[in-house]
Short mmCIF file of C-alpha atoms in Angstrom, two decimals:
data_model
loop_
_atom_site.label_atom_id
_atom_site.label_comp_id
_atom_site.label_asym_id
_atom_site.label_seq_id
_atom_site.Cartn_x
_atom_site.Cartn_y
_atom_site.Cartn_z
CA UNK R 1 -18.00 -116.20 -62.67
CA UNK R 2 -18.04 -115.53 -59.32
CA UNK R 3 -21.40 -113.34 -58.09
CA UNK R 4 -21.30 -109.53 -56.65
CA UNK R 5 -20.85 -109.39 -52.94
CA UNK R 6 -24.50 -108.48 -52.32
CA UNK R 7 -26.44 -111.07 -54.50
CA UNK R 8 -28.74 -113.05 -52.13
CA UNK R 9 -28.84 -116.92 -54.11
CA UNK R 10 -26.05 -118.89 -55.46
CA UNK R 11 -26.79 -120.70 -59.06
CA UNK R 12 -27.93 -124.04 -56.31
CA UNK R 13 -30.32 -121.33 -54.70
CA UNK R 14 -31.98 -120.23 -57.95
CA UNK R 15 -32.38 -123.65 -59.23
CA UNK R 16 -34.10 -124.53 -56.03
CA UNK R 17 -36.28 -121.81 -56.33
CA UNK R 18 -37.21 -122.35 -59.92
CA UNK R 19 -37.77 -126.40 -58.84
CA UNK R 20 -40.52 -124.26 -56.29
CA UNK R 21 -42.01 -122.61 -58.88
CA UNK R 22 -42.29 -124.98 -61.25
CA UNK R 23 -44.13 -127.87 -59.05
CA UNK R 24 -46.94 -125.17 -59.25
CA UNK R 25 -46.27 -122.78 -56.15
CA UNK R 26 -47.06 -119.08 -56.93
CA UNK R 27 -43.90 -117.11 -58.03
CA UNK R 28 -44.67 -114.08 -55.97
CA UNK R 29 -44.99 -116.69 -52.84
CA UNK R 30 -41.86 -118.36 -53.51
CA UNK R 31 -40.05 -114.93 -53.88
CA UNK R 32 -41.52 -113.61 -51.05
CA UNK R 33 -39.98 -116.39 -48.77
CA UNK R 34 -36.26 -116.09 -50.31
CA UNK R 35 -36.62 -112.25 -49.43
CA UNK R 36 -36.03 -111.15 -53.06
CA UNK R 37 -38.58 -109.49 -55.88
CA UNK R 38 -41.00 -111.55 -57.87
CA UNK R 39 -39.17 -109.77 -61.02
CA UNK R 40 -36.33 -111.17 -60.59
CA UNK R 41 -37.75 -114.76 -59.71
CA UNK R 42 -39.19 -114.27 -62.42
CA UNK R 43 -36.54 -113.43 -64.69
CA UNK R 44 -34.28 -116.76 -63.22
CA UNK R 45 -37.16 -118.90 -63.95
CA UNK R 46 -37.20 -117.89 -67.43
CA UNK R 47 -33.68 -118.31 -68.21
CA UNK R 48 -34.11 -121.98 -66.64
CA UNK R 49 -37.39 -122.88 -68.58
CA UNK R 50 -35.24 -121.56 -71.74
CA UNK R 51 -31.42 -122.64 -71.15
CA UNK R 52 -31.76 -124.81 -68.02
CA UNK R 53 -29.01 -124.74 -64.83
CA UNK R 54 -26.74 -122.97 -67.31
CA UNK R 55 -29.24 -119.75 -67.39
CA UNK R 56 -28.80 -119.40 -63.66
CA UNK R 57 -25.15 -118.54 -63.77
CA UNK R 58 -24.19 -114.99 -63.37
CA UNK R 59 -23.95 -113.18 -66.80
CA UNK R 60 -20.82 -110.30 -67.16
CA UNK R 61 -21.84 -107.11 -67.22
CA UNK R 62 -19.06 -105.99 -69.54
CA UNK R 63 -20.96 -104.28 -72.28
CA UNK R 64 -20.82 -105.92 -75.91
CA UNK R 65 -18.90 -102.96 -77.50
CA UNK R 66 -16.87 -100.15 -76.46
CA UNK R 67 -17.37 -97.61 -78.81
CA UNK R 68 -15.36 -94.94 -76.51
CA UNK R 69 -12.42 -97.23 -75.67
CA UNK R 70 -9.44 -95.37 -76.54
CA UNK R 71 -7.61 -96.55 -79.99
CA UNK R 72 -5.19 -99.15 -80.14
CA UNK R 73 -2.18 -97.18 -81.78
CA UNK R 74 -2.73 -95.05 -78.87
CA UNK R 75 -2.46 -97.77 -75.99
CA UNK R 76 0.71 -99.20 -78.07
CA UNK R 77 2.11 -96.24 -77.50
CA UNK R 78 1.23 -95.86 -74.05
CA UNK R 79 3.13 -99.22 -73.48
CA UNK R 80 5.96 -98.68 -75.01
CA UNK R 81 6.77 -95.26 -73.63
CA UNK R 82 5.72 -96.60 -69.88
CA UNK R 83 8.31 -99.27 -70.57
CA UNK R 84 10.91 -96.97 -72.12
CA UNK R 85 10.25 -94.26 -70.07
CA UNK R 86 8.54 -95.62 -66.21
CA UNK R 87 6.50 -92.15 -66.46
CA UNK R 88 3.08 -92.43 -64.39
CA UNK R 89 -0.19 -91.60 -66.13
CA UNK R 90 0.21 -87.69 -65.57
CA UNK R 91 3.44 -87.31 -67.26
CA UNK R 92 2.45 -90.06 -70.00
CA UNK R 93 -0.66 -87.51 -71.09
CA UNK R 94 1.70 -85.05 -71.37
CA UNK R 95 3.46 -87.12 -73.58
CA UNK R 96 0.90 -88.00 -75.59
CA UNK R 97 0.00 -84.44 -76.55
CA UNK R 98 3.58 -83.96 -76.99
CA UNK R 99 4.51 -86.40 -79.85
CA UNK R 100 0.93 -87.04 -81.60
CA UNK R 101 -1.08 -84.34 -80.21
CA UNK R 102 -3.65 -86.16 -78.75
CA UNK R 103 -5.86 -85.44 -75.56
CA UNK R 104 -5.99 -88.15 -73.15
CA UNK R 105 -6.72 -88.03 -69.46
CA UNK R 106 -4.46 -89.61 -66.83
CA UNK R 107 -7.27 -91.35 -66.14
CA UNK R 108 -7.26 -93.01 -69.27
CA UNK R 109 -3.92 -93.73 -69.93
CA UNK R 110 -3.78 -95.48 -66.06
CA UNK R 111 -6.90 -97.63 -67.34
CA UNK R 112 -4.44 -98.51 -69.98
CA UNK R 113 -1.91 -99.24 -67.85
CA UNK R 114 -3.81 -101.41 -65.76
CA UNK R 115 -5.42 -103.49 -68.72
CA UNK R 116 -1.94 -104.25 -70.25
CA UNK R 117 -0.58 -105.37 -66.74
CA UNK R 118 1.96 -101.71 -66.66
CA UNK R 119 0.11 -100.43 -63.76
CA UNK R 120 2.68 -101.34 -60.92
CA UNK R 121 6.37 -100.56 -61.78
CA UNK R 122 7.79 -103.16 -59.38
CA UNK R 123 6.50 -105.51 -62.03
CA UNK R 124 8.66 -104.15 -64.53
CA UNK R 125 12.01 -105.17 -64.62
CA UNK R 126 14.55 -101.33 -64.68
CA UNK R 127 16.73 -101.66 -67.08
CA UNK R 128 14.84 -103.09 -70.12
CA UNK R 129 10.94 -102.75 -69.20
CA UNK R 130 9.84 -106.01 -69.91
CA UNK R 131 7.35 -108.00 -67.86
CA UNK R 132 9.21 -109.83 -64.49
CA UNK R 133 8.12 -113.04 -64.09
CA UNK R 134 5.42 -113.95 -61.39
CA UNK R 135 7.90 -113.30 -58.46
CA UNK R 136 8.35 -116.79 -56.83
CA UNK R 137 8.68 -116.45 -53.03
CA UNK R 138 11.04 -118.66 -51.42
CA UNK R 139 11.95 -119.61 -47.73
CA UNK R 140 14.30 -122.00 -46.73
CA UNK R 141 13.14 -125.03 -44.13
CA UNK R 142 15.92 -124.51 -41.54
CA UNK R 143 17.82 -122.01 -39.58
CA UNK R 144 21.60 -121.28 -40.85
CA UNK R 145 20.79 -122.85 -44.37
CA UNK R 146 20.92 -119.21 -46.00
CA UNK R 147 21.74 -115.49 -44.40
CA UNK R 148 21.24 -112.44 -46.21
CA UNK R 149 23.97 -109.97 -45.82
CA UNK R 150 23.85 -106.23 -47.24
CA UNK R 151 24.73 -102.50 -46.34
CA UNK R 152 22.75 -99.59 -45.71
CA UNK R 153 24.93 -95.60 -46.56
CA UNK R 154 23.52 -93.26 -44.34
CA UNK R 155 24.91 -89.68 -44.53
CA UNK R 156 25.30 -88.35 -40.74
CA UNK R 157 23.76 -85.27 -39.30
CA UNK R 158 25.78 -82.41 -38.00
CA UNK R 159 25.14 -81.23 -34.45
CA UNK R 160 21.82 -78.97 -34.02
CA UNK R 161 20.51 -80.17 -38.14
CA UNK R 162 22.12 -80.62 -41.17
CA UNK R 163 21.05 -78.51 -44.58
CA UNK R 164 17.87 -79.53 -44.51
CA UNK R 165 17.61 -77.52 -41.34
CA UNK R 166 19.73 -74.45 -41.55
CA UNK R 167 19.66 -74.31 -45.70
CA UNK R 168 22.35 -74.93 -48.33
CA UNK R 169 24.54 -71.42 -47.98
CA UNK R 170 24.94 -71.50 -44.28
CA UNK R 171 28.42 -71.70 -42.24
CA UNK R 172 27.37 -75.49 -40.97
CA UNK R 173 26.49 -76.56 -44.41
CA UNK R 174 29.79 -75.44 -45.66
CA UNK R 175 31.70 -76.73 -42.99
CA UNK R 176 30.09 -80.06 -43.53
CA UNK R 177 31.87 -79.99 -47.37
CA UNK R 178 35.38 -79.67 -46.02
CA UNK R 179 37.89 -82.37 -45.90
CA UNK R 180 40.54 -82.70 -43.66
CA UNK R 181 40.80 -83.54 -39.42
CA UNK R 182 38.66 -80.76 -37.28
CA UNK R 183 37.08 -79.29 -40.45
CA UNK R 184 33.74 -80.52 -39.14
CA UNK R 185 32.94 -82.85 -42.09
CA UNK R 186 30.34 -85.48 -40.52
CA UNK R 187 30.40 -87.86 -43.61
CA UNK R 188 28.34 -91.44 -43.53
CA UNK R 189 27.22 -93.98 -41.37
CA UNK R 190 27.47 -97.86 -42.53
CA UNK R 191 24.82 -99.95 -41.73
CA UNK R 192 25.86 -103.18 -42.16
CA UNK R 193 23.11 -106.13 -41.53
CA UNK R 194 22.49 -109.81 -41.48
CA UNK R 195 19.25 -112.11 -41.35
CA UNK R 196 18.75 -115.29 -41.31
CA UNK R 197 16.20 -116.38 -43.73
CA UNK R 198 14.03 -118.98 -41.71
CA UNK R 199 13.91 -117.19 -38.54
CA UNK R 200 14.33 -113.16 -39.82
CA UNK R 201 16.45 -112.97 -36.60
CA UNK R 202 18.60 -110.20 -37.95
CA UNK R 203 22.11 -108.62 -36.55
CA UNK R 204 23.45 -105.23 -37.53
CA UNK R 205 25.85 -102.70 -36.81
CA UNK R 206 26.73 -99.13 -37.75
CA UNK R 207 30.64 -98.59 -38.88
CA UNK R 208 32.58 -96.64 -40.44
CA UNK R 209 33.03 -97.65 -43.67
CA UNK R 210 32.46 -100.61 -46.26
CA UNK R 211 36.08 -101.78 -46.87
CA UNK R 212 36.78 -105.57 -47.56
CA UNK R 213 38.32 -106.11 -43.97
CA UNK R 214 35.06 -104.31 -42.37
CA UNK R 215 32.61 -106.23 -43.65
CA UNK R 216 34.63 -109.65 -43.09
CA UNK R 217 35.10 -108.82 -39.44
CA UNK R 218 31.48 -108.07 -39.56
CA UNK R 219 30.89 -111.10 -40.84
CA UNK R 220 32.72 -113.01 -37.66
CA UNK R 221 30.73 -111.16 -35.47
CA UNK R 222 27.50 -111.80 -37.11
CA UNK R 223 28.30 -115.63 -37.33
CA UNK R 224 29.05 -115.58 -33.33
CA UNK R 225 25.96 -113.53 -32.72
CA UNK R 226 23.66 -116.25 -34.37
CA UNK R 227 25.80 -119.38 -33.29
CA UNK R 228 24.69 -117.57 -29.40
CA UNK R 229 20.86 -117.74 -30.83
CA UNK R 230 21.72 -121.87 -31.98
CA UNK R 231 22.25 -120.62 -35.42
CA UNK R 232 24.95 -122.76 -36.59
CA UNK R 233 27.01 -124.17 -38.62
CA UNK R 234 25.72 -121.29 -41.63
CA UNK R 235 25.83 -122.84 -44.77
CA UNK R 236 24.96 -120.23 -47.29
CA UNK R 237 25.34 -116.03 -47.76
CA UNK R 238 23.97 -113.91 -49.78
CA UNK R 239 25.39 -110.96 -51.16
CA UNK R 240 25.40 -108.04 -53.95
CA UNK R 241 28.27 -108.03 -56.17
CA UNK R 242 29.70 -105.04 -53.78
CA UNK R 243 33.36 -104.66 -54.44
CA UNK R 244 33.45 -106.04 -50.41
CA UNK R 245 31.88 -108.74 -51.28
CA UNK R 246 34.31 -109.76 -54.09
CA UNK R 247 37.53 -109.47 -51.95
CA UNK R 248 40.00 -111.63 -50.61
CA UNK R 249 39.34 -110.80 -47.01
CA UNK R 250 35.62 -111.91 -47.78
CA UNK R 251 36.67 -114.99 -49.42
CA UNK R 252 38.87 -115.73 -46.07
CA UNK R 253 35.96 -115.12 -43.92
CA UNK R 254 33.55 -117.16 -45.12
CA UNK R 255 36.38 -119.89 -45.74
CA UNK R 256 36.79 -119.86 -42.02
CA UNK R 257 33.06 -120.33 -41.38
CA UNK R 258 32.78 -122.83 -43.92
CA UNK R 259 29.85 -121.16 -45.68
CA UNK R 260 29.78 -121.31 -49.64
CA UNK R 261 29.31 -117.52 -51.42
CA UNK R 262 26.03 -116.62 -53.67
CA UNK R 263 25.57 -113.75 -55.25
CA UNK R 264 22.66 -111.65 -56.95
CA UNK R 265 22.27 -111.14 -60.07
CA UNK R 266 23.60 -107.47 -61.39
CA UNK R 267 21.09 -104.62 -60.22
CA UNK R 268 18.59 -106.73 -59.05
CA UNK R 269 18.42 -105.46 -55.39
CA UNK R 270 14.98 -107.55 -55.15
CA UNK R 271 16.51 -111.34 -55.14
CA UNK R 272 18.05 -110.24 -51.70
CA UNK R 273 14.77 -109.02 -50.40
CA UNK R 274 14.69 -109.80 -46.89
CA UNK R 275 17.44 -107.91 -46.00
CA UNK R 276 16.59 -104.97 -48.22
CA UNK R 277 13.22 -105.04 -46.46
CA UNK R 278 14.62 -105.41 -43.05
CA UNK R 279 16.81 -102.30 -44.45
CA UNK R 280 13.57 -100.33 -45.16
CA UNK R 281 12.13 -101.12 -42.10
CA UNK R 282 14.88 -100.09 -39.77
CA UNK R 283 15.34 -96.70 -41.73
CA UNK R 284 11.23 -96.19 -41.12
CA UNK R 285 11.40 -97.22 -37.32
CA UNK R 286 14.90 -95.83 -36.57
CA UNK R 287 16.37 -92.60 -38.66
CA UNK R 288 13.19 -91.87 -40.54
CA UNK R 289 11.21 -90.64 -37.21
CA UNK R 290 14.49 -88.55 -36.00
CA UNK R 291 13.57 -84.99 -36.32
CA UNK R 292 15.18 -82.31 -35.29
CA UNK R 293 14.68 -80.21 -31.94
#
């Protein structure tokens, strides 16, 4: 057991100190010099007479019963409705009282959490609730041997604010609903964005939609930007299973750059990471900050 961050002697420290004592040195001199109380000299070299080197290691100070732990029947049910449910501690209380009645502070039921491992969503796989694995962090050795590939929907903002702005009932806000040319409907934006995975050098571009032949002639582009950064040949993409992504004109595409297709597995967003992060971090640094006047 590792000691607290303040103790002042290792286990090696003690056992020197007890070697002090016991060659006949007084206790309160020998404590005196390692700047700690003769007590708890005192209280080392009694373990070591008693239990020898083992006595100097650090004891838990987890107490030997919990009479005030909350019940087990309770904490199973914590679990399973945190993994049936995602609620946080708050709304799990509520719960609680709900189906059995029972008073339990969100307190409490997020020291549950935390004891069965529940505490951190991301570590809880969405559809079923089970336990992920440890996530196992990859990178690969060379530039071009995988590029992640995704897109980001971003609705666009009217001139002078969107709802948000003027609220939900006003003339822009209705205008923005209608369909048709020179009704004023602003619609989305379609990020779409590449990155290598050894050198995060990224490429991205904001069109107007996420059709097959728009994201293959993205794809061209993307391939030429990183051949001009000595990013080529590109032997591997990876993609959602977008319908874009499953196309013909895809297919084509990367059959012209010679680069084989891989795919993540069905709503796992997280084993194409690097580009969903990169996707976080532009909508932080670039739309997030935008605000209006």
């Amino acid at each position: 057991m590792a000691g607290h961050r303040n103790a002042p002697l290792t286990p090696e420290g003690r056992l020197r100190l007890c070697l002090r004592v016991d060659s006949g040195r007084p206790i309160a001199h020998v404590a005196a010099e390692a700047g700690i109380s003769r007590r708890c000299l005192a209280k080392w070299y009694a373990r070591w007479r008693a239990h020898g080197e083992d006595g100097l290691l650090d004891h838990s100070s987890r107490p030997a019963t919990s009479p005030a732990r909350t019940a087990e029947d309770i904490a199973d049910l914590v679990e399973a409705l945190r993994r049936q449910t995602k609620y946080g501690p708050a709304r799990l209380a509520a719960e609680l009282h709900r189906l059995r009645g029972v008073t339990v502070a969100p307190a409490t039921v997020h020291r549950v959490l935390v004891r069965r491992g529940l505490n951190r969503l991301r570590d809880l796989d969405p559809p079923t609730g089970e336990q992920l694995r440890e996530v196992i962090r990859y990178e690969h050795d060379r530039v071009g041997d995988m590029v992640h590939v995704d897109i980001k929907k971003l609705g666009r903002i009217p001139t002078g604010g969107g709802w948000r702005m003027h609220g939900m009932g006003t003339d822009s806000a209705r205008a923005s609903k209608r369909t048709g040319p020179g009704t004023g409907k602003v619609g989305y934006t379609y990020l779409h964005a590449a990155i290598d995975d050894y050198s995060r050098l990224a490429y991205t571009e904001a069109l107007e939609d996420e059709r097959a032949v728009t994201a293959a002639a993205f794809w061209h582009r993307a391939v030429a930007f990183f051949a001009a950064h000595e990013i080529a040949p590109i032997h591997r993409v990876l993609t959602d299973n977008g319908s874009c992504y499953r196309s013909r004109a895809w297919a084509a595409a990367l059959a012209t750059t010679r680069t084989k297709h891989k795919r993540t597995r069905p709503y796992t967003p997280r084993t194409n990471g690097k580009v969903e992060r990169f996707k976080c971090a532009t909508r932080r640094s670039v739309v997030s900050p935008v605000q209006p006047g």
